[in-house]
mmCIF file of C-alpha atoms in Angstrom:
data_model
loop_
_atom_site.group_PDB
_atom_site.id
_atom_site.type_symbol
_atom_site.label_atom_id
_atom_site.label_comp_id
_atom_site.label_asym_id
_atom_site.label_seq_id
_atom_site.Cartn_x
_atom_site.Cartn_y
_atom_site.Cartn_z
ATOM 1 C CA MET B 142 42.025 26.674 93.043
ATOM 2 C CA ALA B 143 45.740 26.463 93.610
ATOM 3 C CA ILE B 144 47.641 28.805 91.303
ATOM 4 C CA ALA B 145 51.309 28.088 90.616
ATOM 5 C CA MET B 146 54.044 29.807 88.674
ATOM 6 C CA LEU B 147 56.135 27.531 86.508
ATOM 7 C CA GLN B 148 59.257 29.109 85.019
ATOM 8 C CA GLN B 149 61.599 27.464 82.543
ATOM 9 C CA THR B 150 65.269 28.025 83.076
ATOM 10 C CA VAL B 151 68.028 27.884 80.474
ATOM 11 C CA GLY B 152 68.071 24.388 78.993
ATOM 12 C CA GLY B 153 64.446 23.607 79.743
ATOM 13 C CA THR B 154 64.338 23.280 83.529
ATOM 14 C CA LEU B 155 61.085 24.536 85.038
ATOM 15 C CA GLN B 156 60.631 26.021 88.496
ATOM 16 C CA LEU B 157 57.280 25.596 90.192
ATOM 17 C CA LEU B 158 56.205 28.031 92.903
ATOM 18 C CA SER B 159 53.187 27.190 95.026
ATOM 19 C CA ASN B 160 51.752 28.580 98.232
ATOM 20 C CA SER B 161 49.424 25.729 99.042
ATOM 21 C CA GLY B 162 49.846 22.015 99.451
ATOM 22 C CA THR B 163 48.334 19.714 96.828
ATOM 23 C CA HIS B 164 49.100 16.628 94.737
ATOM 24 C CA CYS B 165 49.136 15.931 91.044
ATOM 25 C CA ASN B 166 50.512 13.382 88.647
ATOM 26 C CA VAL B 167 53.242 14.008 86.075
ATOM 27 C CA GLY B 168 53.108 11.143 83.623
ATOM 28 C CA ASN B 169 52.752 8.145 85.895
ATOM 29 C CA ARG B 170 54.503 9.812 88.818
ATOM 30 C CA SER B 171 52.902 11.454 91.837
ATOM 31 C CA VAL B 172 54.160 14.948 92.627
ATOM 32 C CA ARG B 173 53.534 16.400 96.087
ATOM 33 C CA LEU B 174 53.374 20.202 96.231
ATOM 34 C CA LEU B 175 54.521 21.465 99.596
ATOM 35 C CA PRO B 176 53.106 24.543 101.339
ATOM 36 C CA LYS B 177 54.950 27.717 102.322
ATOM 37 C CA GLY B 178 56.038 28.741 98.857
ATOM 38 C CA PHE B 179 58.368 25.877 98.091
ATOM 39 C CA LYS B 180 60.239 25.725 94.784
ATOM 40 C CA LEU B 181 60.415 22.764 92.420
ATOM 41 C CA GLU B 182 62.522 22.282 89.313
ATOM 42 C CA VAL B 183 60.999 20.008 86.701
ATOM 43 C CA GLU B 184 61.397 19.374 83.002
ATOM 44 C CA PHE B 185 58.624 18.893 80.433
ATOM 45 C CA PRO B 186 58.276 18.755 76.661
ATOM 46 C CA LYS B 187 57.359 22.139 75.188
ATOM 47 C CA ARG B 188 53.693 21.229 74.653
ATOM 48 C CA ALA B 189 52.018 18.874 77.078
ATOM 49 C CA ILE B 190 49.022 18.380 79.363
ATOM 50 C CA TYR B 191 49.248 16.027 82.317
ATOM 51 C CA SER B 192 46.144 14.888 84.203
ATOM 52 C CA SER B 193 45.672 13.398 87.660
ATOM 53 C CA GLY B 194 42.094 12.393 88.334
ATOM 54 C CA LYS B 195 40.246 15.634 89.027
ATOM 55 C CA ARG B 196 43.323 17.816 88.595
ATOM 56 C CA LYS B 197 44.672 18.867 85.233
ATOM 57 C CA LEU B 198 47.846 20.770 84.447
ATOM 58 C CA ASN B 199 47.452 23.138 81.501
ATOM 59 C CA VAL B 200 49.684 25.770 79.977
ATOM 60 C CA ILE B 201 47.479 28.861 79.702
ATOM 61 C CA GLN B 202 50.014 31.591 79.028
ATOM 62 C CA ALA B 203 53.537 31.644 77.623
ATOM 63 C CA SER B 204 56.082 34.288 76.782
ATOM 64 C CA THR B 205 59.782 34.213 75.991
ATOM 65 C CA SER B 206 62.233 34.532 78.841
ATOM 66 C CA GLN B 207 65.886 33.808 79.510
ATOM 67 C CA THR B 208 65.832 33.491 83.266
ATOM 68 C CA SER B 209 68.159 31.097 85.059
ATOM 69 C CA VAL B 210 66.966 30.023 88.496
ATOM 70 C CA VAL B 211 67.953 27.360 90.957
ATOM 71 C CA GLY B 212 65.633 26.409 93.803
ATOM 72 C CA PRO B 213 65.396 23.612 96.391
ATOM 73 C CA LEU B 214 64.324 20.297 94.935
ATOM 74 C CA LEU B 215 61.358 18.216 95.929
ATOM 75 C CA ALA B 216 62.595 15.998 98.744
ATOM 76 C CA PRO B 217 62.248 12.326 97.759
ATOM 77 C CA SER B 218 60.648 9.947 100.200
ATOM 78 C CA SER B 219 62.905 7.724 102.275
ATOM 79 C CA SER B 220 61.977 4.743 100.117
ATOM 80 C CA ASP B 221 62.676 6.576 96.845
ATOM 81 C CA THR B 222 66.449 6.334 96.670
ATOM 82 C CA LEU B 223 68.853 6.342 93.802
ATOM 83 C CA ASP B 224 69.919 2.827 94.865
ATOM 84 C CA SER B 225 66.569 1.471 93.697
ATOM 85 C CA HIS B 226 66.944 3.092 90.263
ATOM 86 C CA MET B 227 70.556 2.148 89.599
ATOM 87 C CA LYS B 228 71.577 -1.170 88.105
ATOM 88 C CA PRO B 229 74.333 -3.294 89.690
ATOM 89 C CA ASN B 230 76.923 -2.059 87.175
ATOM 90 C CA GLU B 231 76.137 1.629 87.802
ATOM 91 C CA VAL B 232 77.688 3.920 90.395
ATOM 92 C CA ALA B 233 77.148 7.576 91.246
ATOM 93 C CA LEU B 234 79.630 10.438 90.916
ATOM 94 C CA ILE B 235 78.531 13.651 92.636
ATOM 95 C CA LEU B 236 80.350 16.947 92.119
ATOM 96 C CA ILE B 237 79.771 19.941 94.414
ATOM 97 C CA ARG B 238 81.390 23.342 94.249
ATOM 98 C CA HIS B 239 81.929 24.620 97.799
ATOM 99 C CA GLY B 240 79.444 27.057 99.311
ATOM 100 C CA GLU B 241 80.043 30.790 99.283
ATOM 101 C CA SER B 242 83.276 31.822 101.029
ATOM 102 C CA LEU B 243 84.048 35.034 102.882
ATOM 103 C CA TRP B 244 86.162 36.240 99.969
ATOM 104 C CA ASN B 245 83.435 35.327 97.467
ATOM 105 C CA GLU B 246 81.242 37.651 99.494
ATOM 106 C CA LYS B 247 83.872 40.410 99.448
ATOM 107 C CA ASN B 248 84.505 39.947 95.694
ATOM 108 C CA LEU B 249 88.187 39.117 96.231
ATOM 109 C CA PHE B 250 90.361 36.739 94.194
ATOM 110 C CA THR B 251 90.662 33.688 96.462
ATOM 111 C CA GLY B 252 92.586 31.008 94.592
ATOM 112 C CA CYS B 253 94.508 28.781 96.977
ATOM 113 C CA VAL B 254 94.116 31.025 100.044
ATOM 114 C CA ASP B 255 92.352 28.975 102.732
ATOM 115 C CA VAL B 256 89.224 31.028 103.392
ATOM 116 C CA PRO B 257 86.171 29.712 105.327
ATOM 117 C CA LEU B 258 82.501 29.710 104.377
ATOM 118 C CA THR B 259 80.028 32.509 105.025
ATOM 119 C CA ASN B 260 76.739 31.787 106.786
ATOM 120 C CA LYS B 261 75.191 31.659 103.323
ATOM 121 C CA GLY B 262 77.879 29.147 102.296
ATOM 122 C CA VAL B 263 76.994 26.978 105.297
ATOM 123 C CA GLU B 264 73.332 27.079 104.275
ATOM 124 C CA GLU B 265 74.243 26.208 100.681
ATOM 125 C CA ALA B 266 76.243 23.197 101.870
ATOM 126 C CA ILE B 267 73.351 21.970 104.000
ATOM 127 C CA GLU B 268 70.929 22.447 101.104
ATOM 128 C CA ALA B 269 73.308 20.483 98.869
ATOM 129 C CA GLY B 270 73.109 17.724 101.454
ATOM 130 C CA HIS B 271 69.316 17.686 101.212
ATOM 131 C CA ARG B 272 69.563 17.345 97.439
ATOM 132 C CA ILE B 273 71.856 14.306 97.583
ATOM 133 C CA SER B 274 70.473 12.746 100.765
ATOM 134 C CA ASN B 275 69.194 9.652 98.933
ATOM 135 C CA ILE B 276 72.190 9.130 96.658
ATOM 136 C CA PRO B 277 74.677 6.528 97.963
ATOM 137 C CA VAL B 278 78.122 7.825 98.948
ATOM 138 C CA ASP B 279 80.992 5.433 99.766
ATOM 139 C CA MET B 280 83.992 7.768 99.517
ATOM 140 C CA ILE B 281 84.557 11.533 99.536
ATOM 141 C CA TYR B 282 87.356 13.457 97.840
ATOM 142 C CA THR B 283 87.992 17.106 98.636
ATOM 143 C CA SER B 284 90.709 19.668 98.133
ATOM 144 C CA SER B 285 93.056 20.617 100.948
ATOM 145 C CA LEU B 286 91.096 23.852 101.517
ATOM 146 C CA ILE B 287 88.659 24.251 104.411
ATOM 147 C CA ARG B 288 85.769 25.648 102.357
ATOM 148 C CA ALA B 289 85.578 22.482 100.249
ATOM 149 C CA GLN B 290 86.068 20.178 103.228
ATOM 150 C CA LYS B 291 83.402 21.903 105.310
ATOM 151 C CA THR B 292 80.956 21.826 102.399
ATOM 152 C CA ALA B 293 81.328 18.046 102.161
ATOM 153 C CA MET B 294 81.019 17.564 105.926
ATOM 154 C CA LEU B 295 77.920 19.734 106.240
ATOM 155 C CA ALA B 296 76.299 18.107 103.212
ATOM 156 C CA MET B 297 76.745 14.637 104.689
ATOM 157 C CA THR B 298 74.981 15.624 107.934
ATOM 158 C CA GLN B 299 71.777 15.526 105.873
ATOM 159 C CA HIS B 300 72.345 12.087 104.350
ATOM 160 C CA ARG B 301 69.774 9.407 105.088
ATOM 161 C CA ARG B 302 72.414 6.791 105.918
ATOM 162 C CA LYS B 303 73.847 8.966 108.732
ATOM 163 C CA LYS B 304 77.371 7.713 108.180
ATOM 164 C CA VAL B 305 80.143 9.880 109.607
ATOM 165 C CA PRO B 306 82.648 11.410 107.156
ATOM 166 C CA ILE B 307 86.188 11.055 108.552
ATOM 167 C CA ILE B 308 89.232 12.759 107.044
ATOM 168 C CA LEU B 309 92.085 10.301 106.518
ATOM 169 C CA HIS B 310 95.485 11.540 107.656
ATOM 170 C CA ASN B 311 98.198 9.839 105.622
ATOM 171 C CA GLU B 312 100.857 12.540 105.926
ATOM 172 C CA ASP B 313 103.231 10.211 107.750
ATOM 173 C CA GLU B 314 103.328 7.033 109.822
ATOM 174 C CA ARG B 315 102.505 8.801 113.083
ATOM 175 C CA ALA B 316 99.480 10.539 111.554
ATOM 176 C CA ARG B 317 98.173 7.203 110.305
ATOM 177 C CA ALA B 318 98.772 5.484 113.676
ATOM 178 C CA TRP B 319 97.245 8.234 115.783
ATOM 179 C CA SER B 320 94.078 8.459 113.663
ATOM 180 C CA LYS B 321 93.506 4.691 113.412
ATOM 181 C CA ILE B 322 90.002 3.385 114.208
ATOM 182 C CA TYR B 323 89.893 0.085 116.102
ATOM 183 C CA SER B 324 86.176 -0.719 115.867
ATOM 184 C CA GLU B 325 84.987 -2.528 112.754
ATOM 185 C CA ASP B 326 81.422 -1.431 113.467
ATOM 186 C CA THR B 327 82.526 2.207 113.631
ATOM 187 C CA ILE B 328 84.475 1.831 110.392
ATOM 188 C CA GLU B 329 81.343 0.403 108.766
ATOM 189 C CA GLN B 330 79.414 3.512 109.806
ATOM 190 C CA SER B 331 82.079 5.888 108.479
ATOM 191 C CA ILE B 332 82.871 7.396 105.083
ATOM 192 C CA PRO B 333 86.568 7.963 104.291
ATOM 193 C CA VAL B 334 87.394 11.515 103.216
ATOM 194 C CA ILE B 335 90.559 11.915 101.143
ATOM 195 C CA THR B 336 92.036 15.376 100.667
ATOM 196 C CA SER B 337 94.435 16.476 97.957
ATOM 197 C CA TRP B 338 95.907 19.813 96.935
ATOM 198 C CA LYS B 339 95.543 18.646 93.330
ATOM 199 C CA LEU B 340 91.802 19.339 93.651
ATOM 200 C CA ASN B 341 92.502 22.868 94.944
ATOM 201 C CA GLU B 342 91.208 25.960 93.235
ATOM 202 C CA ARG B 343 93.299 27.411 90.467
ATOM 203 C CA MET B 344 96.187 29.406 91.949
ATOM 204 C CA TYR B 345 95.643 33.052 91.045
ATOM 205 C CA GLY B 346 99.185 34.196 91.767
ATOM 206 C CA GLU B 347 99.589 37.920 92.361
ATOM 207 C CA LEU B 348 95.822 38.452 92.078
ATOM 208 C CA GLN B 349 95.055 36.555 95.296
ATOM 209 C CA GLY B 350 93.524 38.851 97.886
ATOM 210 C CA LEU B 351 92.853 41.656 95.385
ATOM 211 C CA ASN B 352 89.398 43.095 94.813
ATOM 212 C CA LYS B 353 88.140 41.964 91.409
ATOM 213 C CA GLN B 354 86.555 45.272 90.468
ATOM 214 C CA GLU B 355 89.567 47.322 91.592
ATOM 215 C CA THR B 356 91.873 44.992 89.673
ATOM 216 C CA ALA B 357 89.785 45.447 86.526
ATOM 217 C CA ASP B 358 89.893 49.219 86.985
ATOM 218 C CA LYS B 359 93.682 49.099 87.362
ATOM 219 C CA PHE B 360 94.642 46.667 84.597
ATOM 220 C CA GLY B 361 91.616 46.987 82.323
ATOM 221 C CA HIS B 362 88.539 44.795 82.060
ATOM 222 C CA GLU B 363 89.811 43.002 78.952
ATOM 223 C CA LYS B 364 93.106 42.003 80.586
ATOM 224 C CA VAL B 365 91.439 40.749 83.777
ATOM 225 C CA HIS B 366 88.836 38.888 81.728
ATOM 226 C CA GLU B 367 91.680 37.256 79.802
ATOM 227 C CA TRP B 368 93.343 36.166 83.042
ATOM 228 C CA ARG B 369 90.078 34.820 84.451
ATOM 229 C CA ARG B 370 88.415 33.260 81.415
ATOM 230 C CA SER B 371 91.068 32.254 78.905
ATOM 231 C CA TYR B 372 92.148 28.624 78.856
ATOM 232 C CA ASP B 373 95.917 28.920 78.564
ATOM 233 C CA ILE B 374 96.839 32.442 79.767
ATOM 234 C CA PRO B 375 97.726 32.566 83.498
ATOM 235 C CA PRO B 376 97.552 35.631 85.751
ATOM 236 C CA PRO B 377 100.940 36.974 86.950
ATOM 237 C CA ASN B 378 102.798 34.099 88.682
ATOM 238 C CA GLY B 379 99.615 32.022 88.760
ATOM 239 C CA GLU B 380 97.965 29.082 87.018
ATOM 240 C CA SER B 381 95.961 29.071 83.820
ATOM 241 C CA LEU B 382 92.887 26.869 83.604
ATOM 242 C CA GLU B 383 94.954 24.541 81.442
ATOM 243 C CA MET B 384 97.543 24.149 84.212
ATOM 244 C CA CYS B 385 94.809 23.564 86.790
ATOM 245 C CA ALA B 386 93.215 20.957 84.524
ATOM 246 C CA GLN B 387 96.485 19.064 84.123
ATOM 247 C CA ARG B 388 96.760 18.361 87.852
ATOM 248 C CA ALA B 389 93.026 17.953 88.615
ATOM 249 C CA VAL B 390 92.247 15.611 85.715
ATOM 250 C CA ALA B 391 95.403 13.562 86.294
ATOM 251 C CA TYR B 392 94.395 13.116 89.943
ATOM 252 C CA PHE B 393 90.856 12.132 88.912
ATOM 253 C CA ARG B 394 92.097 9.539 86.421
ATOM 254 C CA ASP B 395 94.745 8.083 88.733
ATOM 255 C CA ASN B 396 92.843 8.061 92.033
ATOM 256 C CA ILE B 397 89.097 8.551 91.652
ATOM 257 C CA GLU B 398 88.272 6.710 88.440
ATOM 258 C CA PRO B 399 89.725 3.410 89.743
ATOM 259 C CA GLN B 400 87.419 3.654 92.776
ATOM 260 C CA LEU B 401 84.434 4.148 90.469
ATOM 261 C CA LEU B 402 85.524 1.132 88.458
ATOM 262 C CA SER B 403 85.630 -0.889 91.672
ATOM 263 C CA GLY B 404 81.985 -0.034 92.397
ATOM 264 C CA LYS B 405 82.366 2.881 94.820
ATOM 265 C CA ASN B 406 79.940 5.809 94.803
ATOM 266 C CA ILE B 407 81.988 9.012 94.998
ATOM 267 C CA LEU B 408 81.378 12.580 96.142
ATOM 268 C CA ILE B 409 83.877 15.282 95.112
ATOM 269 C CA SER B 410 83.715 18.618 96.918
ATOM 270 C CA ALA B 411 86.045 21.074 95.256
ATOM 271 C CA HIS B 412 86.209 24.420 93.439
ATOM 272 C CA GLY B 413 84.979 26.205 90.345
ATOM 273 C CA ASN B 414 88.080 25.692 88.224
ATOM 274 C CA SER B 415 89.116 22.233 89.413
ATOM 275 C CA LEU B 416 85.548 21.011 88.841
ATOM 276 C CA ARG B 417 85.324 22.723 85.458
ATOM 277 C CA SER B 418 88.485 20.828 84.550
ATOM 278 C CA ILE B 419 86.979 17.504 85.610
ATOM 279 C CA ILE B 420 83.701 18.237 83.786
ATOM 280 C CA MET B 421 85.740 19.076 80.684
ATOM 281 C CA TYR B 422 87.175 15.558 80.922
ATOM 282 C CA LEU B 423 83.842 13.857 81.700
ATOM 283 C CA ASP B 424 81.837 15.645 79.001
ATOM 284 C CA LYS B 425 84.669 15.885 76.472
ATOM 285 C CA LEU B 426 84.340 19.657 76.219
ATOM 286 C CA THR B 427 86.715 21.688 74.102
ATOM 287 C CA SER B 428 88.935 24.395 75.581
ATOM 288 C CA GLN B 429 86.527 26.977 74.170
ATOM 289 C CA GLU B 430 83.471 25.295 75.661
ATOM 290 C CA VAL B 431 84.934 24.901 79.135
ATOM 291 C CA ILE B 432 85.825 28.576 79.539
ATOM 292 C CA THR B 433 82.110 29.450 79.288
ATOM 293 C CA LEU B 434 81.058 26.858 81.880
ATOM 294 C CA GLU B 435 79.820 28.452 85.105
ATOM 295 C CA LEU B 436 79.125 26.434 88.261
ATOM 296 C CA SER B 437 76.903 27.691 91.050
ATOM 297 C CA THR B 438 78.146 27.424 94.636
ATOM 298 C CA GLY B 439 76.645 24.620 96.667
ATOM 299 C CA ILE B 440 74.682 22.992 93.812
ATOM 300 C CA PRO B 441 75.342 19.260 93.248
ATOM 301 C CA MET B 442 75.889 17.693 89.834
ATOM 302 C CA LEU B 443 75.304 13.998 89.279
ATOM 303 C CA TYR B 444 76.907 11.585 86.828
ATOM 304 C CA ILE B 445 76.229 7.867 86.519
ATOM 305 C CA PHE B 446 79.337 5.816 85.755
ATOM 306 C CA LYS B 447 78.359 2.775 83.710
ATOM 307 C CA GLU B 448 80.506 0.445 81.624
ATOM 308 C CA GLY B 449 83.392 2.883 81.617
ATOM 309 C CA LYS B 450 81.257 5.825 80.494
ATOM 310 C CA PHE B 451 80.033 8.902 82.369
ATOM 311 C CA ILE B 452 76.345 9.716 81.889
ATOM 312 C CA ARG B 453 75.226 13.139 83.025
ATOM 313 C CA ARG B 454 71.937 12.917 84.922
ATOM 314 C CA GLY B 455 70.911 16.559 84.890
ATOM 315 C CA SER B 456 72.316 19.999 84.212
ATOM 316 C CA PRO B 457 74.496 21.534 82.952
ATOM 317 C CA VAL B 458 72.742 20.777 79.684
ATOM 318 C CA ALA B 459 75.127 23.064 77.805
ATOM 319 C CA PRO B 460 78.479 24.660 78.566
ATOM 320 C CA THR B 461 76.848 27.972 79.523
ATOM 321 C CA GLU B 462 74.262 26.513 81.909
ATOM 322 C CA ALA B 463 74.616 28.005 85.388
ATOM 323 C CA GLY B 464 71.966 26.040 87.276
ATOM 324 C CA VAL B 465 72.925 22.469 88.084
ATOM 325 C CA TYR B 466 71.136 19.914 90.208
ATOM 326 C CA ALA B 467 71.142 16.282 91.236
ATOM 327 C CA TYR B 468 68.871 13.267 90.700
ATOM 328 C CA THR B 469 65.190 13.402 91.722
ATOM 329 C CA ARG B 470 62.030 11.522 90.856
ATOM 330 C CA ILE B 471 61.065 14.474 88.679
ATOM 331 C CA LEU B 472 64.203 14.096 86.619
ATOM 332 C CA GLU B 473 63.500 10.404 86.235
ATOM 333 C CA THR B 474 59.993 11.290 85.005
ATOM 334 C CA ARG B 475 61.491 13.419 82.241
ATOM 335 C CA TYR B 476 63.441 10.400 81.015
ATOM 336 C CA GLU B 477 60.354 8.198 81.143
ATOM 337 C CA LEU B 478 58.375 10.750 79.135
ATOM 338 C CA GLY B 479 61.042 10.573 76.457
ATOM 339 C CA ASP B 480 62.089 14.218 76.693
ATOM 340 C CA HIS B 481 65.801 13.465 76.478
ATOM 341 C CA GLN B 482 66.655 16.549 74.457
ATOM 342 C CA HIS B 483 66.395 19.997 75.982
ATOM 343 C CA SER B 484 64.734 22.637 73.846
ATOM 344 C CA PRO B 485 66.867 25.716 73.073
ATOM 345 C CA SER B 486 63.770 27.892 73.522
ATOM 346 C CA HIS B 487 63.034 29.735 76.748
ATOM 347 C CA TYR B 488 59.538 30.090 78.171
ATOM 348 C CA ARG B 489 57.865 31.746 81.121
ATOM 349 C CA LEU B 490 54.717 29.779 81.886
ATOM 350 C CA LEU B 491 51.699 30.523 84.067
ATOM 351 C CA LEU B 492 50.088 27.270 85.134
ATOM 352 C CA VAL B 493 46.827 26.623 86.945
ATOM 353 C CA PHE B 494 45.901 23.507 88.896
ATOM 354 C CA CYS B 495 42.104 23.160 88.705
#
């Protein structure tokens, strides 16, 4: 008997933990359970039993819980790509917050200071690449900061198409001439990477470089919380989220949205506040909703752009959802089963495969 733990996160996402390899069916989809304690996020209706020949999946114990977890996703097979599920008039928009930086690790206000990734941040970027490895990417947009650029580059090393991301240098005529590629075949096997400071993190002004806890002790937790989480109140000589949103959303509308309209699949690697701003625009969140939105480092979010509309294909399912993930066969199964609405309830489930 293979025993598995299945835990529902905020918004209805379930995490499956298994220490032995096996197979089962979810609806009409085959699910392969990998050995070595892999983790799987999957969504189900609150009450359901799914059978697969001799194996049956039953809920045998449930209790309330409010745990939020994010684990690696089941790797799709090479033939199971998002291309095969998307219609000709649909394109993908992937958003990734950069992996953990050295100042994230030290609990310092980073803002627009150009700080590199930690080893954990490198691992998060590579894991993000695994998650999006079967989603088509034609263009990449990043901020001008190295942590966002490196996250995109590392993620694309895992992509099934093996195209090479190349940063375009359009600063001046000489930069364009010196970085020109003269092989059409090489261009075909490349992905243009466009950088812009308008996708940078919110500028934290006089807080940049300060320890967050020490700053709260000095100025008071309420004041620092106001600087960090209000929509229109900036820190001393810095940007508010509203100011960050003005530049990030304007750049998205003027530069990225036209590429989506032209049929390009886009990856954006940026920062917590610039991405929150863009999500506010995509999901039509209010200023009060966006200030509660938290984005995990190195976790991709997927939107489908279809007929001028953005369709979210996963978490966040609500403004407070922390765990976000990209398209998988499991997520598609949830849509086929008709479970389009996430339950507000939280469950901790013990499941047995027998």
